[in-house]
Short mmCIF file of N, CA and C in Angstrom, two decimals:
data_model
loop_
_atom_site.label_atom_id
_atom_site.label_comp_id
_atom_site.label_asym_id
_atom_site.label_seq_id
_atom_site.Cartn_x
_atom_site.Cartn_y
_atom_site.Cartn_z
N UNK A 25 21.14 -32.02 -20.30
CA UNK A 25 20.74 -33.40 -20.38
C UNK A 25 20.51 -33.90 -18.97
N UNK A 26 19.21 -34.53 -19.06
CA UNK A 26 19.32 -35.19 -17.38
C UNK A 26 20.16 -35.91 -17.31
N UNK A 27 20.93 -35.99 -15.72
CA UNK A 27 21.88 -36.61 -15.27
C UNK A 27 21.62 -38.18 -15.17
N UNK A 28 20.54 -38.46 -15.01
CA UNK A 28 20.50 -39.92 -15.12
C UNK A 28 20.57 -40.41 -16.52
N UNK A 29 20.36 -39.83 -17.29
CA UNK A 29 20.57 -40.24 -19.11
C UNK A 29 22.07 -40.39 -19.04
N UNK A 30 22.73 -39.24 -18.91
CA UNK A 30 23.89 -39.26 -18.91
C UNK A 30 24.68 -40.66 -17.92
N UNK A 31 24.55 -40.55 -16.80
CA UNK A 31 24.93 -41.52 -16.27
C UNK A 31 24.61 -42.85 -16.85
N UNK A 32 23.64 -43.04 -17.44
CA UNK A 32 23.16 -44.76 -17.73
C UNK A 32 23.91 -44.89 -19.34
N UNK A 33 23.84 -43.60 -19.89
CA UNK A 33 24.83 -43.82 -21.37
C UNK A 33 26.17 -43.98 -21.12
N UNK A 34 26.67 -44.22 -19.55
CA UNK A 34 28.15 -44.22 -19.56
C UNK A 34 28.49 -45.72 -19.68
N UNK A 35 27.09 -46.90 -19.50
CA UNK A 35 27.49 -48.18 -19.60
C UNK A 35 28.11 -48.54 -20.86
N UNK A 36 27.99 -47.62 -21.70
CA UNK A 36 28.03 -48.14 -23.34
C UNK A 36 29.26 -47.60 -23.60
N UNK A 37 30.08 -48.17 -25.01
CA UNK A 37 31.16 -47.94 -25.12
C UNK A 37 31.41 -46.19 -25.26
N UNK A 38 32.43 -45.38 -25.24
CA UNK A 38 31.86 -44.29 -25.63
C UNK A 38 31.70 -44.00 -27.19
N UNK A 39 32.09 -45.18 -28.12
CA UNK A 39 31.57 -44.78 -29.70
C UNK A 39 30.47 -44.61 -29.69
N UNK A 40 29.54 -44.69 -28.75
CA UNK A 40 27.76 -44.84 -28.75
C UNK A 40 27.42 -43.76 -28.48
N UNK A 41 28.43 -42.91 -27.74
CA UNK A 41 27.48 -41.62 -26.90
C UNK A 41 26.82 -40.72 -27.92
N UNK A 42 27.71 -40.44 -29.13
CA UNK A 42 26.78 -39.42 -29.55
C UNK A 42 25.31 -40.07 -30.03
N UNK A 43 25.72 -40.86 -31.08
CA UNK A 43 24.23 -41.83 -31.04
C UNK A 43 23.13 -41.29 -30.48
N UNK A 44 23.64 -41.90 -28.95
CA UNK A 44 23.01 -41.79 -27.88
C UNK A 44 22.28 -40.63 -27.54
N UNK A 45 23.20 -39.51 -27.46
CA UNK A 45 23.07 -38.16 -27.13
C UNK A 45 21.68 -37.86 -28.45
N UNK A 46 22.18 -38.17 -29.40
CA UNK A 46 20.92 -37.38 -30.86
C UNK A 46 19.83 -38.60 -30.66
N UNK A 47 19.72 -39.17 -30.13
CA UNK A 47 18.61 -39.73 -30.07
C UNK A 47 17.91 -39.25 -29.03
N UNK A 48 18.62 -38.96 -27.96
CA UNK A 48 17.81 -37.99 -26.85
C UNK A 48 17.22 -37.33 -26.77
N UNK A 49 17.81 -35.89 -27.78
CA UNK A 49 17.59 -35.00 -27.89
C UNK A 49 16.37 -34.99 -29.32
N UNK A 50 16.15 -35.81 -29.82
CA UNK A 50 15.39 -36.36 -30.91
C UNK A 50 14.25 -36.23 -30.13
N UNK A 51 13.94 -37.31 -29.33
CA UNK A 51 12.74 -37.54 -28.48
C UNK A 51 12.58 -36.35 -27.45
N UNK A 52 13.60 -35.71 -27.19
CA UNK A 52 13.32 -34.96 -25.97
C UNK A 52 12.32 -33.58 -26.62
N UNK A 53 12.71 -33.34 -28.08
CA UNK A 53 12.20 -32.40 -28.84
C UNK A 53 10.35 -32.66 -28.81
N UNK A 54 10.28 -34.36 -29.64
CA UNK A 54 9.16 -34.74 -29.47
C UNK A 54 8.23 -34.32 -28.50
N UNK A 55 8.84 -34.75 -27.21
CA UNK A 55 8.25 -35.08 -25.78
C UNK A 55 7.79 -33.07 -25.71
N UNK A 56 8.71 -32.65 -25.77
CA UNK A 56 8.39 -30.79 -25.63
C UNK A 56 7.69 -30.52 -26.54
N UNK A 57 7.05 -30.87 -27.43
CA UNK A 57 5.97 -30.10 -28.14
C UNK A 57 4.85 -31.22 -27.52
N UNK A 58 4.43 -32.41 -26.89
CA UNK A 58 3.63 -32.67 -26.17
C UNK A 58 3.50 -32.05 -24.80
N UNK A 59 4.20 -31.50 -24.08
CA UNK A 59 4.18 -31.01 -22.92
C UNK A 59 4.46 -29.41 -22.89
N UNK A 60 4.77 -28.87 -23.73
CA UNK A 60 4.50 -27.61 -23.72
C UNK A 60 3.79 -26.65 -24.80
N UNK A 61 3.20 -27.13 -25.88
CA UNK A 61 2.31 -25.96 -27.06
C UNK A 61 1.00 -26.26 -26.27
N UNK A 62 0.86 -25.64 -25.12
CA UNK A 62 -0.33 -26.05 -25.10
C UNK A 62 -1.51 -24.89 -25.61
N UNK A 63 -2.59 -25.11 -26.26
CA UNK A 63 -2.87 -24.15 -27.12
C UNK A 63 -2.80 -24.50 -28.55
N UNK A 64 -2.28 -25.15 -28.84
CA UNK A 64 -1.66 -25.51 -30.42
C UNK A 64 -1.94 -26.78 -30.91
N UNK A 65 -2.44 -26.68 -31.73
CA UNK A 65 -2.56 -28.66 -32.15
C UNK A 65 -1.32 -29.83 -32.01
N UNK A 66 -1.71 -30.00 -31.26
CA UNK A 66 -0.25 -30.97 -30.84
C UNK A 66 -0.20 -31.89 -31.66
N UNK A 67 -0.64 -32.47 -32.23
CA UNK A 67 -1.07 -33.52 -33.66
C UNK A 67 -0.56 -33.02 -34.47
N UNK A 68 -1.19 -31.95 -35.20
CA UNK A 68 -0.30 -31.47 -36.51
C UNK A 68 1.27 -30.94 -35.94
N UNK A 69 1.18 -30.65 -34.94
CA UNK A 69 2.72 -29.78 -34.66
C UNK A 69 3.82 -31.28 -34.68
N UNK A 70 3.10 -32.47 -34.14
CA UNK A 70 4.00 -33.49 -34.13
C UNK A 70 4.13 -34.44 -36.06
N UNK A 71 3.11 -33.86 -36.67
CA UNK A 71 2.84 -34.24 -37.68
C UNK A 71 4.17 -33.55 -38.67
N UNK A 72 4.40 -32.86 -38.02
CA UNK A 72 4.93 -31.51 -39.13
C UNK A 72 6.83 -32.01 -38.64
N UNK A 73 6.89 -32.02 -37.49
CA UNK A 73 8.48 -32.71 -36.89
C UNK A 73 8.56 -34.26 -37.92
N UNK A 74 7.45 -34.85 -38.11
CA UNK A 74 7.24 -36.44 -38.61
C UNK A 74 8.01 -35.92 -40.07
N UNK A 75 7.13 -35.07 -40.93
CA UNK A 75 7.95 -34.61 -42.07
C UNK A 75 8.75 -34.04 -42.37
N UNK A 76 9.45 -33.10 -41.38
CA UNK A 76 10.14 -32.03 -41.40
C UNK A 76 11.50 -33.39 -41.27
N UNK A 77 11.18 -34.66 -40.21
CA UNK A 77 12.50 -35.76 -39.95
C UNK A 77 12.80 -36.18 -41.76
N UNK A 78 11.73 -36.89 -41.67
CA UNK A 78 11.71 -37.54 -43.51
C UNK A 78 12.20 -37.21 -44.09
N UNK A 79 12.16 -35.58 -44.12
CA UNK A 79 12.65 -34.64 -45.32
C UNK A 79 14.11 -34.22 -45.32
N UNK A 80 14.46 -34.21 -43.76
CA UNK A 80 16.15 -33.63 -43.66
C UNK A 80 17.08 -35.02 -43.95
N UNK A 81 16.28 -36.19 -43.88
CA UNK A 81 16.80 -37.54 -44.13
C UNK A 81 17.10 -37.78 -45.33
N UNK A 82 15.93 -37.35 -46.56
CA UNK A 82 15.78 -37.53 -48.28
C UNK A 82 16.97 -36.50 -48.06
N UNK A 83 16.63 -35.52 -47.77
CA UNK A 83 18.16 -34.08 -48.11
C UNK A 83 19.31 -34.34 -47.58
N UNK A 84 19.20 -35.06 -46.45
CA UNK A 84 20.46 -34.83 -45.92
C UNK A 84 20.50 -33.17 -45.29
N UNK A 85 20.03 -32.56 -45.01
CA UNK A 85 20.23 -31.50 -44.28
C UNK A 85 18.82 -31.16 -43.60
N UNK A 86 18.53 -30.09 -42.64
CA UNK A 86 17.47 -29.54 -42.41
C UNK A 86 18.23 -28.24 -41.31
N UNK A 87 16.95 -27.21 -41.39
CA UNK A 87 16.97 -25.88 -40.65
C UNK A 87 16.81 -26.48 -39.09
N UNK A 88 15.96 -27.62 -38.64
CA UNK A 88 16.16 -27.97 -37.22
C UNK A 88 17.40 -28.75 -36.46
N UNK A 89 18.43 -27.99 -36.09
CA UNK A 89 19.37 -28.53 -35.53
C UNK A 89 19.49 -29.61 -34.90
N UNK A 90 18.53 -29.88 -34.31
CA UNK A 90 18.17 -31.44 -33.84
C UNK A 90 18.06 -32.78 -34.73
N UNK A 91 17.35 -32.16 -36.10
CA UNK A 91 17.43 -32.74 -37.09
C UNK A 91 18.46 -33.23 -37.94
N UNK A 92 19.88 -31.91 -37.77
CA UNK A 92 20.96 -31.50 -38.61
C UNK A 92 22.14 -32.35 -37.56
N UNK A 93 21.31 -33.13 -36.75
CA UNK A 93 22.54 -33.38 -35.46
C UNK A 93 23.65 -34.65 -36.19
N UNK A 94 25.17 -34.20 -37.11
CA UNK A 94 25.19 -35.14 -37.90
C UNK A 94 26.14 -36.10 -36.42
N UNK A 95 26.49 -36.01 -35.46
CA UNK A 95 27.35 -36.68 -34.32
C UNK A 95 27.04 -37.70 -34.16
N UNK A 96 25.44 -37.73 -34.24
CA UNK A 96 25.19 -39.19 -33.70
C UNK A 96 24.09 -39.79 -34.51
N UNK A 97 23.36 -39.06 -35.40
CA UNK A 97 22.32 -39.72 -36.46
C UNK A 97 22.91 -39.50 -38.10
N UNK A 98 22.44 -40.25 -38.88
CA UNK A 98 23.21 -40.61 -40.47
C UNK A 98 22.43 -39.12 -41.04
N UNK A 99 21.96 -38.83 -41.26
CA UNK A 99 20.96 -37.12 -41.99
C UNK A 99 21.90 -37.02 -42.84
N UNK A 100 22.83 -36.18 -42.47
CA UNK A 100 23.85 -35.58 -43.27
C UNK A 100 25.41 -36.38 -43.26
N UNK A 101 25.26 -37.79 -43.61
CA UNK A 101 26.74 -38.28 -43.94
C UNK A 101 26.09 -38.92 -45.14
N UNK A 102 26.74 -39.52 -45.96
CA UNK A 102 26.99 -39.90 -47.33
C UNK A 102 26.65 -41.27 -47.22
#
């Protein structure tokens, strides 16, 4: 995690961090299939994360760990 994320999530209580943390890593996923498939339809590849989120949300589970992150996003709690 960049150190400045980390550092600026220390203003917040720490019940927030994970939150914090899966939301990071949420976008940070995003941000890496814009900056690195290059070669690859970056549209559909971001199209496909868009449903692949939706879907581990309706289930409550998914195969992308980022997705499955239950610490700090609702996916998989009740």
């Amino acid at each position: 995690m960049r150190l400045h994320f980390r550092w600026g999530s220390g203003f917040f209580s720490r019940r927030y961090h994970d939150p914090i943390y899966a939301i990071y890593g949420f976008v940070r996923f995003a941000d890496e299939i814009v900056d690195s498939f290059h070669g690859y339809d970056k549209a559909r590849l971001l199209e496909r994360f868009r449903t692949d989120t939706y879907l581990a949300i309706e289930e409550k589970i998914s195969l992308n760990p980022i997705l499955n992150n239950s610490n700090g996003l609702s996916i998989n709690t009740g």
